Amino acid sequence: MNYTHFRNGSSCPDLTEIPPLGLDAAALGQDFRHYYTNNLGRDRNCRLSHYAYEALALVIRDRLMERWTQTRYAYDNSGCKRTYYLSMEFLMGRALGNAVLNLGIEDELTKTLSNICLEMEELADMEPDAGLGNGGLGRLAACFLDSCATLQLPVQGYGIRYEYGMFRQHIVDGYQVEEPDHWLGAENCWEVKRPEYSQRIKFGGHSEFIADVTGRRRVRWVNTRDVLAVPYDVPIPGYRNGTVNTLRLWKAVATEEFDLDEFNSGDYTGSVAAKNEAEQITMVLYPNDSSENGKELRLRQQYFLASASLQDVMNRWLITEQADLSQFAEKNCFQLNDTHPSCAVAELMRLLMDEQSLGWNEAWEITRSTMAYTNHTLLPEALERWPVRMFQLLLPRLLEIIYEINARFLKQVAERWPGDIERQRRMSIIEEGPEPQVRMAYLAIVGSFSVNGVAELHSQLLQEGLFRDFYELWPEKFNNKTNGVTQRRWLAYSNPELSRLISEKIGHEWVTDLGQLSRLRSLADDPEFQHRWQQVKEYNKQRLAELVRADCGVDFHPQALFDVQVKRIHEYKRQLLNILHVIHLYDRIKRGDNGASVPRCVLFGGKAAPGYAMAKLIIKLINNVATLVNNDPAIGDQLKVAFLPNFRVSAMEVICSGADLSEQISTAGKEASGTGNMKFMLNGALTIGTLDGANIEIREEVGEENFYLFGLTTEEAEKQRQNYDPQTIIAANDDLMRVMQLLQSGHFNQFEAGIFDPIIEAIRSPHDPWLVAADFASYVAVQKQVAQAYQDQRQWNRMSILNTAAGGKFSTDRTMHDYNEQIWQLPQVPALTVPRDLSDGAAD
Ligand code: 26W
């Protein structure tokens, strides 16, 4: 790329000063025709929805562009503090419908489209999901960005532009089969490449110690194999406020040296291989959400993200502040989404010392006051550790810095607890042993001014357990920020029928002030309102039933109770407990004992990490049970079971509107927060759940009488594990005994002998950490209450309304407000010029 500037003196016109584009049906229609014909080159013989989608996306993108530029100008002019949200995952889903909603042009656009015989829903369905995340942590990042843009906070996301996102899941013979998700195969109009902001990332090589002109010791990281990071910017529109924030995603590209090498060495294939290796870095998202298997490529990805993002921020700072770093810490904050980007701690030290010539103390002061770390998991196997050996080869300069951070830190520990060697060993950033490891969480804690968990219980457990020593040392660093979801996507966009009904009764302020939903409380007993509430739910259940019919070939009847568990498949989330309950229901119906029950459709969905055998086997069990149950005439419509393949953001939009019952049944103390639980609640589903993660706060908000609680508490579970005896529990419970007998008899695997043995053994094992057998009885008992309650539709509607009404706390607007008040302290910065026709209510 040639970086020559064009002449731009003070008398030259500002090329970005253009009249705002129209948001009315006529302007939208004209632009649509322009793109369809002149830009995409299609004619009347082409009837492919795909091109209509592309043309429409370009029309919408133009409207975002002008606001985007104005937002950048506003932030630049204000010289305000900014936060950078560093995350290896952003699970954005689709952009079109969200942009249309946030621009407030749904009604005008509907007019435009109907004039040309097109339908919004059909076109929106053409867009592939941007599946650049595994699950909760990635989707949370996406919701955060939406809320920051809506609150007009100067927050920018930094992530990786994976060529392949989360794999597509097929079910073949009941088994999960993974297929690569080449989501960038088609044109992606929701990104703007900005090669002029490319960064150079170093790998390998070694440190060289030199004395600079002042005689001070300086370090140079030399002989490296560099990779270019090229940014692609994605617009993040706020809700009808003229603000469009930025998500900057990095793509790895080989440097020009690779091409030169090719010429000079004559080793053509070798040099192509090297080029490939460089570009591998951003090829694929790691599909694991709990166990880190120490893959070198993953560490490369992590450093690549951290280094590119920090250099980008630093470069802009040096240009705008004439190389003065004295205000850097006051004006910049990096929020680390789990430990994945935590190389940033050492990388910022490197940039400040090696590139900007600061001394250790100055550099450390800046680093320690700009980094903030969020923990998202209590599972020990999910805590990232990297072999020192691997660090040494890949990032030798960073390892030196980490050793120095650790040495100074351990000195502090020794001063605070003199002679407590054991504690120093426990707290060391370097874990000693045959294969020494870098503990990334400890690096993140030591290098940050804030450490937060994602729900009250989770934050408390971090302080008492995992990070106890650190909490004792620095109690003031620790805080809680309960998660949320954006009501724009998870209610206004995904559930238009319910949104309309709600707005009709309480106005539409809830879209930016979710607490307003509490005004629905007074309507909970109104029979007329209950009736309309139920009609909306039925309509949404129809929609969900169509999805299940199309993707699973199973018939769900909207009169039945829709009982839904969708999330990653993991033993701690206990899909197994749910399917055991299904088997129990099946067994009861078969035995003619179905008195107090109600027709039930049980829906499962979620991906298993490709290497997680037990999770994959649980999927197989669910599918085998489903096949048997759904094809048994004696069961009929009493019970239906389906596993929806390829659970993703766009599927959740349909699922959460159509659910009656939300399954949040993790072993207490294991789910950090959960956010699916919030999406369901907001859409009027009742929760059956344990006292885990944010379930506790959901129950607090909605009241215990409107929440189906079961199971051991965290402390009880802890105690139970000390002398856990599932065999006795099974023997003492007829229902569970029969379920186990059915499983053991091979009833669900008639021609696949023994395949479920590992599951049977896990349930019977005294070492089952998830305590499935222990919670079975109370789960079944509470499911009975659910079935009974569902028979009284008025009661049920009432509880459903009260759930939505109590959802106010679980908006990411609140979460972001809390982060901002207690961690970031950013000003709200309105966009420079709000285009004339963008006032809220324009769409009414
Ligand atoms: C293998 C590396 C790895 C380890 C952990 C990848 C991803 C993770 C994440 C921490 C897993 C995750 O998504 N955690 C979820 O984060 C959500 C948002 O805070 C919470 O609501 C969920 O409870 C938590 O499981």
Coordinates of C-alpha atoms and ligand atoms in Angstrom, one line a residue, residues 89 134-141 144 286-293 298 302 337-340 374-379 381-384 453-455 458 483 568 572-573 670-678 693-694, ligand 1:
E89 CA -14.4 -13.3 21.0
N134 CA -17.9 -19.7 21.7
G135 CA -20.8 -18.7 23.9
G136 CA -21.5 -16.5 26.9
L137 CA -18.2 -14.6 27.1
G138 CA -18.3 -13.7 23.4
R139 CA -22.0 -12.8 23.3
L140 CA -21.5 -10.7 26.4
A141 CA -18.8 -8.7 24.6
F144 CA -21.5 -4.6 25.9
Y286 CA -10.6 -22.2 19.0
P287 CA -13.9 -23.9 19.7
N288 CA -13.1 -24.7 23.4
D289 CA -14.9 -22.9 26.2
S290 CA -13.3 -24.5 29.2
S291 CA -10.2 -26.6 28.8
E292 CA -7.1 -24.9 27.5
N293 CA -4.9 -27.4 25.8
R298 CA -3.6 -20.0 20.5
Q302 CA -3.5 -14.0 22.1
N337 CA -12.2 -10.1 28.7
D338 CA -10.9 -13.0 30.8
T339 CA -7.2 -13.8 30.7
H340 CA -7.2 -14.4 27.0
T374 CA -12.8 -9.6 34.3
N375 CA -12.9 -13.3 35.3
H376 CA -15.6 -15.4 33.7
T377 CA -15.1 -18.9 35.1
L378 CA -14.5 -20.8 38.3
L379 CA -13.6 -24.1 36.6
E381 CA -9.4 -26.4 34.0
A382 CA -10.4 -23.2 32.3
L383 CA -7.7 -21.2 34.0
E384 CA -5.1 -20.4 31.4
G453 CA -16.5 -11.3 38.6
V454 CA -19.7 -11.4 36.6
A455 CA -22.4 -12.2 39.3
H458 CA -19.3 -15.7 41.4
N483 CA -23.8 -9.4 33.6
R568 CA -22.8 -25.0 25.4
Y572 CA -21.4 -28.8 34.8
K573 CA -24.4 -27.3 32.9
K670 CA -20.0 -23.7 38.7
E671 CA -21.8 -21.3 36.4
A672 CA -20.2 -17.9 36.7
S673 CA -23.3 -16.0 35.7
G674 CA -25.2 -17.2 32.7
T675 CA -26.8 -14.8 30.3
G676 CA -29.2 -17.0 28.5
N677 CA -31.1 -17.1 31.8
M678 CA -31.6 -13.3 31.4
G693 CA -24.6 -17.5 39.0
A694 CA -27.1 -14.8 38.2
Ligands
26W1 C1 -10.2 -22.6 26.6 C2 -10.1 -21.2 26.9 C3 -11.4 -20.7 27.4 C4 -11.6 -20.6 28.8 C5 -12.8 -20.0 29.2 C6 -12.3 -20.1 26.5 C7 -13.4 -19.5 27.0 C8 -13.6 -19.5 28.3 C9 -14.8 -18.7 28.9 C10 -14.5 -18.1 30.2 C11 -16.1 -19.5 28.9 C12 -17.3 -18.6 29.0 O1 -17.9 -18.2 28.0 N1 -17.7 -18.3 30.3 C13 -19.0 -17.7 30.5 O2 -19.0 -16.3 30.5 C14 -20.3 -15.8 30.6 C15 -20.2 -14.3 30.5 O3 -19.6 -13.8 31.7 C16 -21.0 -16.3 31.9 O4 -22.3 -15.8 31.8 C17 -21.0 -17.8 31.9 O5 -21.5 -18.2 33.2 C18 -19.6 -18.3 31.8 O6 -19.6 -19.7 31.7

